[in-house]
Short mmCIF file of C-alpha atoms in Angstrom, two decimals:
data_model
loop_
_atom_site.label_atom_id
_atom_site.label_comp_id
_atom_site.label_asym_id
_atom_site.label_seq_id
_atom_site.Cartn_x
_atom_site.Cartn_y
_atom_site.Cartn_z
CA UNK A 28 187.90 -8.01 66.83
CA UNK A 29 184.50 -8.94 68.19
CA UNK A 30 182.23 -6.57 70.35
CA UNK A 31 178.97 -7.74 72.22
CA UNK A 32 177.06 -4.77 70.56
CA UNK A 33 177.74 -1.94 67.59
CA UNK A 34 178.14 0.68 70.37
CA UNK A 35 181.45 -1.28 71.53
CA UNK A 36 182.41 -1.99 67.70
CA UNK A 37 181.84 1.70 67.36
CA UNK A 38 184.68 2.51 69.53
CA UNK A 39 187.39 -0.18 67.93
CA UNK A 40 190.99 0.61 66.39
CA UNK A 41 190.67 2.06 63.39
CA UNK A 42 191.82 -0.01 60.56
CA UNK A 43 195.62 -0.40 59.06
CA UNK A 44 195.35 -2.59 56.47
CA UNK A 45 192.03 -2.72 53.40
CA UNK A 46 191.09 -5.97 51.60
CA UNK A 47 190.01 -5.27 47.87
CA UNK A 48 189.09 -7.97 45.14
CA UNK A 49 190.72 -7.41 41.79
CA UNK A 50 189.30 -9.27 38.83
CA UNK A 51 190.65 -10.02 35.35
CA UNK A 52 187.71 -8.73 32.76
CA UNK A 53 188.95 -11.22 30.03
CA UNK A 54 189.08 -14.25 32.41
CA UNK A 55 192.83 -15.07 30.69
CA UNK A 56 194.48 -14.09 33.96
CA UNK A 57 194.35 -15.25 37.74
CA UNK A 58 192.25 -12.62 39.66
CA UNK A 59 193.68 -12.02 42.93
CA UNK A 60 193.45 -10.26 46.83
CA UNK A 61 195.06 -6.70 46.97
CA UNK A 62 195.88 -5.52 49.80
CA UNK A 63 196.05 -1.58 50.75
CA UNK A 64 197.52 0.48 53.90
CA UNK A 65 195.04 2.41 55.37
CA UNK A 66 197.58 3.41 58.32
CA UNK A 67 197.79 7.60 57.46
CA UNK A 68 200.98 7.20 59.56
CA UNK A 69 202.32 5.10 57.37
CA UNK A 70 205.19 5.57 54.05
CA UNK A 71 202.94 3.15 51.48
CA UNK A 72 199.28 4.49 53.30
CA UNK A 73 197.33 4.93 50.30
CA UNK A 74 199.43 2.12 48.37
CA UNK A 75 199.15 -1.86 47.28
CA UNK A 76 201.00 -3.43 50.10
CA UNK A 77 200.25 -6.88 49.01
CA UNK A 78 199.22 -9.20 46.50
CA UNK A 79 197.90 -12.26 46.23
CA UNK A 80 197.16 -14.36 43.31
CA UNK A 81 194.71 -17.19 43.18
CA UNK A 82 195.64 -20.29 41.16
CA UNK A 83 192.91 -20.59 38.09
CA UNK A 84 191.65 -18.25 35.71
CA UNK A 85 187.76 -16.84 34.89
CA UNK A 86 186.76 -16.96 38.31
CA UNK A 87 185.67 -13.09 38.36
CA UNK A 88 185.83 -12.49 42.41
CA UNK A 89 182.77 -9.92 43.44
CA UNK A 90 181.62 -9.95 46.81
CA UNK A 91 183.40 -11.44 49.80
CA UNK A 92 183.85 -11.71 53.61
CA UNK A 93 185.01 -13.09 56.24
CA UNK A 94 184.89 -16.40 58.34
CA UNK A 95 183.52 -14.97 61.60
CA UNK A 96 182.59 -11.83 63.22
CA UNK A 97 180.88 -9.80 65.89
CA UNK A 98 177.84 -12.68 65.92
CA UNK A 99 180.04 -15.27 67.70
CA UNK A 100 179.34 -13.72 71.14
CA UNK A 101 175.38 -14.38 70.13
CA UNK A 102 174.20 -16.70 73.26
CA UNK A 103 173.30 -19.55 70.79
CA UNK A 104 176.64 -19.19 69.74
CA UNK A 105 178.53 -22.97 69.20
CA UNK A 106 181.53 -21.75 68.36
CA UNK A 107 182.57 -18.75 70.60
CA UNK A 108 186.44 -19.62 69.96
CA UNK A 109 186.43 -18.81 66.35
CA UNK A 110 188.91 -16.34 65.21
CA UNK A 111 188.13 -13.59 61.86
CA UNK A 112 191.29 -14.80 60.37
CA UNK A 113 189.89 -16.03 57.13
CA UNK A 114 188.54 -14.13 53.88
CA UNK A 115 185.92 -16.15 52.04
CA UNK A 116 185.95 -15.35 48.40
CA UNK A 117 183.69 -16.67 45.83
CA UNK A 118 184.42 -16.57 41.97
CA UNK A 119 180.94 -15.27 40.81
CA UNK A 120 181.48 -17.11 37.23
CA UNK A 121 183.82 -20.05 37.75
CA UNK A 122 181.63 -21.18 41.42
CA UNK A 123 184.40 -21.40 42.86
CA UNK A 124 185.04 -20.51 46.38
CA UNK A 125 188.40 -19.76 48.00
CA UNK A 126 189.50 -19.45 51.72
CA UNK A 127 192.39 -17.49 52.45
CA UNK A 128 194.13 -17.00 56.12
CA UNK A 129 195.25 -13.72 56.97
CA UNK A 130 196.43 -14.18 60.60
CA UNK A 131 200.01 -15.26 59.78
CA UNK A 132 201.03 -12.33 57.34
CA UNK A 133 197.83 -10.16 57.56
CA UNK A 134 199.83 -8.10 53.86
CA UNK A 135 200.14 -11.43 52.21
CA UNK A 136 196.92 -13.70 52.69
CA UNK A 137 197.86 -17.17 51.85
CA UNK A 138 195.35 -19.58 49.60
CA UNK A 139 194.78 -22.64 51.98
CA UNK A 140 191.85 -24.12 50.26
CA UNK A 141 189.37 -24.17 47.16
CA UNK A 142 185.87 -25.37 47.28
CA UNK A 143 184.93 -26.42 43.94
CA UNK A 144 181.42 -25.82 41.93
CA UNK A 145 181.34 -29.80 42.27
CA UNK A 146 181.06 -29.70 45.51
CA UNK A 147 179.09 -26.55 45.62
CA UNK A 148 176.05 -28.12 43.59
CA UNK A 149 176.62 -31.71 44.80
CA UNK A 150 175.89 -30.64 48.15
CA UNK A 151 173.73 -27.23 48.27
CA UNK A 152 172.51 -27.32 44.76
CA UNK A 153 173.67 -23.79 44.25
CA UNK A 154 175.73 -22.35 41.79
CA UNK A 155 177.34 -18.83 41.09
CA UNK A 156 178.27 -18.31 44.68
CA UNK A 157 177.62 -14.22 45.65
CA UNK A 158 177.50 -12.98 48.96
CA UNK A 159 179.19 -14.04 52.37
CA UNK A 160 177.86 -13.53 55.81
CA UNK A 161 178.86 -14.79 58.85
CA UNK A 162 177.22 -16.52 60.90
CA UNK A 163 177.15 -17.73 64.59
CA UNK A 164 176.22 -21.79 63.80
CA UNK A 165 178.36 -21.31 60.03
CA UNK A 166 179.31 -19.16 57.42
CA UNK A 167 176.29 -18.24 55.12
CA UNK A 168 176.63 -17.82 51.10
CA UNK A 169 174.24 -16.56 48.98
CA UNK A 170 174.02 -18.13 45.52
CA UNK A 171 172.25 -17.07 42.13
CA UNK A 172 171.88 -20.04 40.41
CA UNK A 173 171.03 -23.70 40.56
CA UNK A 174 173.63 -26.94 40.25
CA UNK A 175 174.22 -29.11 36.57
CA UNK A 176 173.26 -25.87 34.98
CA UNK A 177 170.31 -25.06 35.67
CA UNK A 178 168.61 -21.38 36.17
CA UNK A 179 167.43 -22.30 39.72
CA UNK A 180 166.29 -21.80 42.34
CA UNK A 181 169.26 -20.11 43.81
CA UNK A 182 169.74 -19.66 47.38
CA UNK A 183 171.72 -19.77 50.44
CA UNK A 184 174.68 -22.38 50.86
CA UNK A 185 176.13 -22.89 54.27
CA UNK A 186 179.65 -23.66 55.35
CA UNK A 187 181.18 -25.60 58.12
CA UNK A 188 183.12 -23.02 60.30
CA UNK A 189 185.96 -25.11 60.73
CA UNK A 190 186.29 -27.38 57.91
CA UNK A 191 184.93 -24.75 55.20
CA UNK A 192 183.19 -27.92 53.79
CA UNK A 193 179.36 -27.22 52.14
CA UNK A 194 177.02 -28.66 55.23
CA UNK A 195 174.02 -28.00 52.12
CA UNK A 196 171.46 -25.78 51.15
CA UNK A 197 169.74 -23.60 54.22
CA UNK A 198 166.36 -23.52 53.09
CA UNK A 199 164.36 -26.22 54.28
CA UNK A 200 161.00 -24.54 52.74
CA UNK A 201 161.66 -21.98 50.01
CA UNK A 202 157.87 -21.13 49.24
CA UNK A 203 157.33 -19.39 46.03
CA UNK A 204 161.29 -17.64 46.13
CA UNK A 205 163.04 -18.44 42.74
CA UNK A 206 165.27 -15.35 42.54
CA UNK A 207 168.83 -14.69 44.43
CA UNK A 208 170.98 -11.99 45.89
CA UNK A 209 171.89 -10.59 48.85
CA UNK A 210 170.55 -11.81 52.53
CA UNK A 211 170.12 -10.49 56.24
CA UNK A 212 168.73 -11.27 59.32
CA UNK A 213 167.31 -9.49 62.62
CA UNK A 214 169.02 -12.31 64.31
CA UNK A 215 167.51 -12.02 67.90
CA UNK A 216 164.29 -11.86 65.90
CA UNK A 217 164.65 -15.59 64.35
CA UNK A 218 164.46 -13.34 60.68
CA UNK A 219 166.07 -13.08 57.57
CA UNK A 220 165.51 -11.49 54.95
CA UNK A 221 166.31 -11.77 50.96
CA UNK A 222 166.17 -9.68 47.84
CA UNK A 223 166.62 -11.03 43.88
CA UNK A 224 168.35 -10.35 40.95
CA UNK A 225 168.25 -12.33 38.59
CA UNK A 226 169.43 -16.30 37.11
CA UNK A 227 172.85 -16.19 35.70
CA UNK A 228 171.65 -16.27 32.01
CA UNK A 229 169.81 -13.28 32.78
CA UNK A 230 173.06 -10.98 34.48
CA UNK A 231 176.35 -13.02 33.18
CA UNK A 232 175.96 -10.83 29.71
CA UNK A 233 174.86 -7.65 30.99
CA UNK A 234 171.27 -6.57 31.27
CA UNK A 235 169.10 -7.93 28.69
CA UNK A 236 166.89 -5.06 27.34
CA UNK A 237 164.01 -6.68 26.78
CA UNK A 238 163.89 -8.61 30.14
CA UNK A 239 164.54 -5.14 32.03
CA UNK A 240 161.55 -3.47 29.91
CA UNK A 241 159.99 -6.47 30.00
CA UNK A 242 159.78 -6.66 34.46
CA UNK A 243 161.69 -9.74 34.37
CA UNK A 244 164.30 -9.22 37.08
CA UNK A 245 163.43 -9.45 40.42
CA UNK A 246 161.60 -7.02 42.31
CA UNK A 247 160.92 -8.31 45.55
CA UNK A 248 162.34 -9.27 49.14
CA UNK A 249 161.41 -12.45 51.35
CA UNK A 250 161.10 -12.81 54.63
CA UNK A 251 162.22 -16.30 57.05
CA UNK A 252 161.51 -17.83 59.94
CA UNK A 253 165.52 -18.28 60.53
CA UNK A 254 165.00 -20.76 63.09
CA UNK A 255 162.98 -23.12 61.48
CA UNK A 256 165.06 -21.81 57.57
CA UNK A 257 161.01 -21.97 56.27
CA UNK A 258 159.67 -18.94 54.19
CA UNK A 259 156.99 -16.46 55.53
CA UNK A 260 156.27 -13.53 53.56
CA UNK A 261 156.93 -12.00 50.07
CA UNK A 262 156.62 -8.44 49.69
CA UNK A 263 156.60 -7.37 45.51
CA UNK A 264 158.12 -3.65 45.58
CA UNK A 265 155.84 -3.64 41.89
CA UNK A 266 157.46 -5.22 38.96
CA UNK A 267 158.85 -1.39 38.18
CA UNK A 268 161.42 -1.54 40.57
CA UNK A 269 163.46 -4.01 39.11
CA UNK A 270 166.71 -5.15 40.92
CA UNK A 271 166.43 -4.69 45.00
CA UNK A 272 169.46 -5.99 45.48
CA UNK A 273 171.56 -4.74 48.58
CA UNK A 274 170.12 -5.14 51.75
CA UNK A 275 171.32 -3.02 55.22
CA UNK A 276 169.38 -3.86 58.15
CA UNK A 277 169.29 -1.81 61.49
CA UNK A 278 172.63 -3.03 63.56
CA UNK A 279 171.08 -2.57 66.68
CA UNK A 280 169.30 -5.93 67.46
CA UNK A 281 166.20 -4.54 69.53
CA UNK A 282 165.14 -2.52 65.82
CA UNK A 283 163.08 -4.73 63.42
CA UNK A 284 163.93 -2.43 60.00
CA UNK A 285 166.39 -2.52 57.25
CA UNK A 286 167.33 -1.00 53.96
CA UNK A 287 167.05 -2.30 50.54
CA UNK A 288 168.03 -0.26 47.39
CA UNK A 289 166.45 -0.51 43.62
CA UNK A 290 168.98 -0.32 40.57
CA UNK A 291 165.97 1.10 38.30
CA UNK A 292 162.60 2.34 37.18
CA UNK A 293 162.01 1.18 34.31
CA UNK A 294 159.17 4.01 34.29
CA UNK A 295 161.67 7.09 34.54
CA UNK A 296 165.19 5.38 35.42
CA UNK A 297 165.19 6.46 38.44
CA UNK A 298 166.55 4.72 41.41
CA UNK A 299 165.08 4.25 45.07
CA UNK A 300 166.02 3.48 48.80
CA UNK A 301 163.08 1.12 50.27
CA UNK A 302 162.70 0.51 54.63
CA UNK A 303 161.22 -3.56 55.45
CA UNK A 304 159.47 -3.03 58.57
CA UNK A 305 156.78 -4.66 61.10
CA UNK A 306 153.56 -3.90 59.66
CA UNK A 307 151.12 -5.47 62.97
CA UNK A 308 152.30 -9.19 62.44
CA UNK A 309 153.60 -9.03 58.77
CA UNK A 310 156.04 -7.32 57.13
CA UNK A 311 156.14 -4.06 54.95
CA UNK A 312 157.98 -1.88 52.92
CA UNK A 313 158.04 1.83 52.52
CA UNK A 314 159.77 4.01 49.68
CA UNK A 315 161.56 6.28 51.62
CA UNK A 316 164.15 8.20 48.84
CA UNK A 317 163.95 8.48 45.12
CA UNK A 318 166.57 9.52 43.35
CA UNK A 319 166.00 10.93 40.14
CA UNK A 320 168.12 10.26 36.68
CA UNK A 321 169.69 12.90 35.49
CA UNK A 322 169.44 14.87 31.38
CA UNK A 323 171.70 13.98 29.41
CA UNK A 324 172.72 14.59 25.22
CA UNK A 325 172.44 11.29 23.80
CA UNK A 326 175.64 11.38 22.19
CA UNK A 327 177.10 11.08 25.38
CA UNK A 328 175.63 7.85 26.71
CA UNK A 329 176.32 4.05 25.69
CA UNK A 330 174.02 2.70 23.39
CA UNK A 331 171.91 1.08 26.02
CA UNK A 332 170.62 4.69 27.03
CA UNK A 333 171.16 6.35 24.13
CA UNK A 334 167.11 6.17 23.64
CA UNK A 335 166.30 7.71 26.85
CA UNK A 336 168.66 10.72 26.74
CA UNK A 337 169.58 10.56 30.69
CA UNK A 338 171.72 8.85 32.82
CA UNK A 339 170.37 6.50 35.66
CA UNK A 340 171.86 6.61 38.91
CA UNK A 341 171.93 2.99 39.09
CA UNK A 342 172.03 2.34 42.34
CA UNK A 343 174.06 -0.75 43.22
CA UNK A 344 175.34 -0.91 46.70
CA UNK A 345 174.55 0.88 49.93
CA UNK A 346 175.91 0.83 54.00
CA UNK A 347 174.48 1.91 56.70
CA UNK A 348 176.67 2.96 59.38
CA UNK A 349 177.33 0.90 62.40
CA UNK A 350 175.39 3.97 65.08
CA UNK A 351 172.40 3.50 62.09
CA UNK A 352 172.33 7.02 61.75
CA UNK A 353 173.83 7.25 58.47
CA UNK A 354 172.75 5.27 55.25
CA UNK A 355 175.72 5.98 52.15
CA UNK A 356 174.11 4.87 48.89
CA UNK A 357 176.25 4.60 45.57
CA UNK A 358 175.13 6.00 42.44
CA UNK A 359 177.44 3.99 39.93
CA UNK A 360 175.65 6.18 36.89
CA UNK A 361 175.77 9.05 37.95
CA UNK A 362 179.15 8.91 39.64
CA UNK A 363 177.54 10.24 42.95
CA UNK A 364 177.68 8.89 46.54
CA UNK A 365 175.12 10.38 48.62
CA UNK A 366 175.13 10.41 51.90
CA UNK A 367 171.45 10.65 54.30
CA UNK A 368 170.61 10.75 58.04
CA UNK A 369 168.51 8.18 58.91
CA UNK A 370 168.28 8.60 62.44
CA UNK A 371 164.49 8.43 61.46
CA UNK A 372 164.34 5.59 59.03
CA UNK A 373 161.29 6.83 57.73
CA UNK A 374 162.40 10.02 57.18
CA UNK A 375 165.97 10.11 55.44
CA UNK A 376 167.75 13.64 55.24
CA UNK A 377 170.30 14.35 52.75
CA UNK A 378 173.53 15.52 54.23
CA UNK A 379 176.28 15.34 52.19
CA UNK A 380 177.32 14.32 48.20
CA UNK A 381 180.82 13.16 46.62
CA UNK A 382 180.98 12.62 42.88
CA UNK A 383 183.81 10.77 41.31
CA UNK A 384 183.21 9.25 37.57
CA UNK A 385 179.78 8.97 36.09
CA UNK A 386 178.83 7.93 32.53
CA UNK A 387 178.52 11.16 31.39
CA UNK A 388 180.51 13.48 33.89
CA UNK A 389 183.58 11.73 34.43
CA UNK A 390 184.58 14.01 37.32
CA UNK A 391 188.01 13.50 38.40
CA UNK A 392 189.51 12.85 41.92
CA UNK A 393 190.48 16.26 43.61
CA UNK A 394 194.00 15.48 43.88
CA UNK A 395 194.14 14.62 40.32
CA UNK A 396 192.23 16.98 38.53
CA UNK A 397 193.01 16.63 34.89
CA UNK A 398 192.49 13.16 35.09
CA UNK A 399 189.03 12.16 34.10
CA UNK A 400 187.25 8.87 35.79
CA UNK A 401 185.45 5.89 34.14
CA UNK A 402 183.14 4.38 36.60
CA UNK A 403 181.51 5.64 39.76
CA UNK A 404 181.26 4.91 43.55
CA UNK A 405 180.07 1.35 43.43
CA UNK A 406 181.11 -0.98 46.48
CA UNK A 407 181.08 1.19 49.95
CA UNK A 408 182.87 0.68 52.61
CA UNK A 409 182.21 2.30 56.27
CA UNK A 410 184.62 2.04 59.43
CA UNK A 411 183.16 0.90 62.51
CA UNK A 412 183.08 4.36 64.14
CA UNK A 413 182.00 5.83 60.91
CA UNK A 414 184.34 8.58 59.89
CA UNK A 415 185.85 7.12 56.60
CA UNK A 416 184.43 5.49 53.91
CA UNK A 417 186.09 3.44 50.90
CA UNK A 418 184.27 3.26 47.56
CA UNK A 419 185.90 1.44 44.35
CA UNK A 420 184.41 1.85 41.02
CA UNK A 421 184.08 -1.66 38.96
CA UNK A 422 180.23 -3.17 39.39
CA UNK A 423 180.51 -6.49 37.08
CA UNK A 424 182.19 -6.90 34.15
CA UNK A 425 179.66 -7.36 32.00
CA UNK A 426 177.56 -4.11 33.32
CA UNK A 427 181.06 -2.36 33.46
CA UNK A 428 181.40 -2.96 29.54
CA UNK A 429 177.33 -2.05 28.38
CA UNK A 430 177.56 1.22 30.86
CA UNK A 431 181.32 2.41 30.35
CA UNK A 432 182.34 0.73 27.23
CA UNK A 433 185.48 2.85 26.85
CA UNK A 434 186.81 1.59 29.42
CA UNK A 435 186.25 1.62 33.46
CA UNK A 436 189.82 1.57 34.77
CA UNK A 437 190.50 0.33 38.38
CA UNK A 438 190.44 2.81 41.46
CA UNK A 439 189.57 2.87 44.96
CA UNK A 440 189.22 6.01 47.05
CA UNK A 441 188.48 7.11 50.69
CA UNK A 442 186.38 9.53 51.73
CA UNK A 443 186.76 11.32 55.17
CA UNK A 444 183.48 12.61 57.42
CA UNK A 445 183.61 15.92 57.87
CA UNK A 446 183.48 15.99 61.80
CA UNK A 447 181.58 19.79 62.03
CA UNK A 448 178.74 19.07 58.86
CA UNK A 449 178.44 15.78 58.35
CA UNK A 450 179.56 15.58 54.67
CA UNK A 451 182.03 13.74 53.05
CA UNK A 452 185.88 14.95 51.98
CA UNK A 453 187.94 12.78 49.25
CA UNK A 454 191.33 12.12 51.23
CA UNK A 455 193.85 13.60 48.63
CA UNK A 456 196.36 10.68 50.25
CA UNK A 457 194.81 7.91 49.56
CA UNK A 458 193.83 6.66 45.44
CA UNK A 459 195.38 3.77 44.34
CA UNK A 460 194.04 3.56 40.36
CA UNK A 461 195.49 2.38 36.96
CA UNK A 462 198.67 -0.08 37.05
CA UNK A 463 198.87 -0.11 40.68
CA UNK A 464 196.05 -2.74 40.58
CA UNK A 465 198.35 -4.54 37.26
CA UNK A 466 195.60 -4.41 35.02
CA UNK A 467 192.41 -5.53 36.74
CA UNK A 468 189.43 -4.21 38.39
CA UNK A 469 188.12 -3.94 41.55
CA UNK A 470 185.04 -4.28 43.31
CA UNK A 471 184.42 -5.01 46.87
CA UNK A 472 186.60 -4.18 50.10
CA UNK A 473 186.64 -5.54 53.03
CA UNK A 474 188.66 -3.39 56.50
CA UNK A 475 191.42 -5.81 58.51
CA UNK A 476 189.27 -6.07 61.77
CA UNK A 477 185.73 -5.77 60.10
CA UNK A 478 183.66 -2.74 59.02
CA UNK A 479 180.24 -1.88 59.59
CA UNK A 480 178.75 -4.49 56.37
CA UNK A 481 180.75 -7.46 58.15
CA UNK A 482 179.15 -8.04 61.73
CA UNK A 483 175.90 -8.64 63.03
CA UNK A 484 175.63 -8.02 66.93
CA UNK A 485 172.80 -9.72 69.37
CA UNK A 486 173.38 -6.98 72.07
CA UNK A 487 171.76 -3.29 72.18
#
């Protein structure tokens, strides 16, 4: 399932088989992997297919990935015989991390080992493990918090490709970053790149009012010298545009921009898409989309925005498609995904809208019309030749409960690309929701084969 370069990943097999984490709110029950057929040829396309269970409690699974990818075939590459057989799942609250093979029974991925927070802080420092990348020399984890309990810094954690053992902490000069999330690179470039959040006192209850108002959260992304794991640059987006947190650089590896997006304004709520590029020999960034909040009557929102009378689009997740032409950005307020053409990054076009959910709106799925939604497009998932996209609707569990405290529910739907305009179709097939996920959310998904938020390529 590796290609050279995103024009070969472009033309893969399409997927048969979706990876989704499913996470028990109350932390009494195990969370677990579901697994969904994506095969339209298929009797149980659409359905849970498989299950699997992971042995504690409390870990609260968010985002995960896999062992290896696309960025094996990198020259520099040690280990061009790796296989992506493995999901690498961390437990956000418990920091634990699990490794699960799929090659044997790709429906039923079986639990073949745990890496413990011990370990995890003993030998990175990190806690609160986040985000998983693969890497050509390991497998790269992104952490929000620091080891024996403490706020920070938090980081990047690597892992031994073979033994999934904790080699330590990447950074070998940090600079002034304090603040975690997500991370990229422009790998043939020797760059990555990071955004913040916040520590885990600051997100594990929700947003905290008075450190949002107060421009507490992060609101900035850092450039690296990958090669030499030594910061370079910090560029503040102003302490307005709190929470850049997903980043979605160009796949091609001769491009030297990316995507971030900003949950909030705390000057009008509104949300943002920003493009890191070369700026002479630095870096810059450029605000390239806003996207405004939206009226609303105050008896209508959670308490949390019932003083601003509007809904915030909140935007928590975006993918860019692997041809970087088209950037999908999730409005998890609002219950909107957008999509834009990007084809000129500093120019984004809107092309096409989907709503499911929304604080306010609730909109239903079109196949299931008088049944109203709790949450929004959050996660997004894009094929590798971009013509269907997967979006579930649980963000965190603590934001899940301040923004949609009736309830969010559990569901996952696909959306189709219109082939002749460019927009984007719910597929009427394919919803799995409610009991079919026995009682617990879901947030991230990951495609059998990879998808275009997965792989990195060193090859135009």
């Amino acid at each position: 399932t590796f290609y050279p370069s995103p024009a070969l990943a472009a033309t893969a097999p399409a997927e048969k088989l979706a990876y989704v984490a499913a996470f028990d709110r109350a932390g009494q029950r195990p969370d677990a992997i579901a697994v969904l057929d994506t095969d339209p040829d298929s009797d149980s396309y659409g359905r849970v297919v498989g299950w699997t269970e992971l042995p504690n409690t409390g870990d609260e699974l968010h985002h995960f990935g896999w062992n290896a990818c696309s960025s094996a075939l990198c020259p520099t590459a040690p280990h061009p015989h790796v296989e992506r057989r493995y999901l690498i799942v961390p437990g956000l609250r418990s920091s634990r991390i699990h490794v699960l093979e799929t090659k044997p029974d790709p429906r039923r991925p079986e639990l073949v080992k745990v890496i413990g927070p011990e370990e995890l802080g003993k030998r990175a420092g990190y806690s609160r493990p986040h985000t998983v990348h693969c890497g050509p020399d390991g497998i790269y984890v992104s952490a929000l918090g620091g080891a024996d309990g403490q706020e920070g810094p938090g980081g990047i954690a690597v892992l031994d490709h073979t033994t999934f053992e904790v080699r330590g902490a990447w950074e070998a000069d940090r600079g002034p970053q304090f603040l975690a999330y997500d991370f990229w690179w422009h790998y043939t470039q020797d760059v990555l790149v990071t955004s913040e959040w916040g520590t885990p006192s600051m997100i594990e209850d929700g947003i905290v009012g008075e450190l949002l108002l107060g421009r507490k959260y992060g609101h900035a992304i850092h450039f690296w010298d990958l090669a030499k794991r030594r910061h370079v640059q910090r560029v503040d987006l102003g302490d307005q545009y709190q929470m850049p947190l997903e980043l979605r650089p160009a796949h091609d590896p001769t491009k030297s921009y990316g995507f971030v997006g900003v949950v909030i304004s705390v000057e009008d709520l509104s949300a943002s898409i920003w493009l890191w590029h070369r700026d002479g020999d630095a870096w810059a960034v450029t605000k390239v989309i806003d996207i405004p909040a939206e009226p609303a009557d105050p008896a209508d929102l959670p308490d949390l925005l019932k003083p601003f009378g509007a809904v915030p689009p909140l935007v928590t997740d975006i993918d860019l498609s692997v041809d970087d032409r088209f950037l999908h950005v999730s409005c998890w307020g609002t219950g909107e995904l957008i999509r834009y053409d990007v084809s000129d990054p500093f120019h984004p076009v809107r092309v096409g809208s989907v709503r499911l959910g929304g604080i306010v709106n609730r909109t239903p799925h079109p196949a299931y019309p008088d049944e109203p939604l709790a949450g929004g497009p959050q996660m997004v998932e894009i094929s590798r030749d971009g013509r269907r996209v997967y979006v579930s609707n649980s963000l965190y569990g603590a934001w899940d409960d301040q923004f949609y405290p009736d309830g969010v529910g559990a569901w996952v739907a696909k959306l189709d690309v219109d082939p002749e305009h460019g927009g984007l179709v719910p597929d009427p097939r394919f919803f799995p929701r409610g009991e079919e996920f026995r009682g617990l959310r879901v947030h991230q998904t990951r495609l059998q084969g990879g998808d275009a938020s997965s792989d990195s390529y060193c090859f135009p």
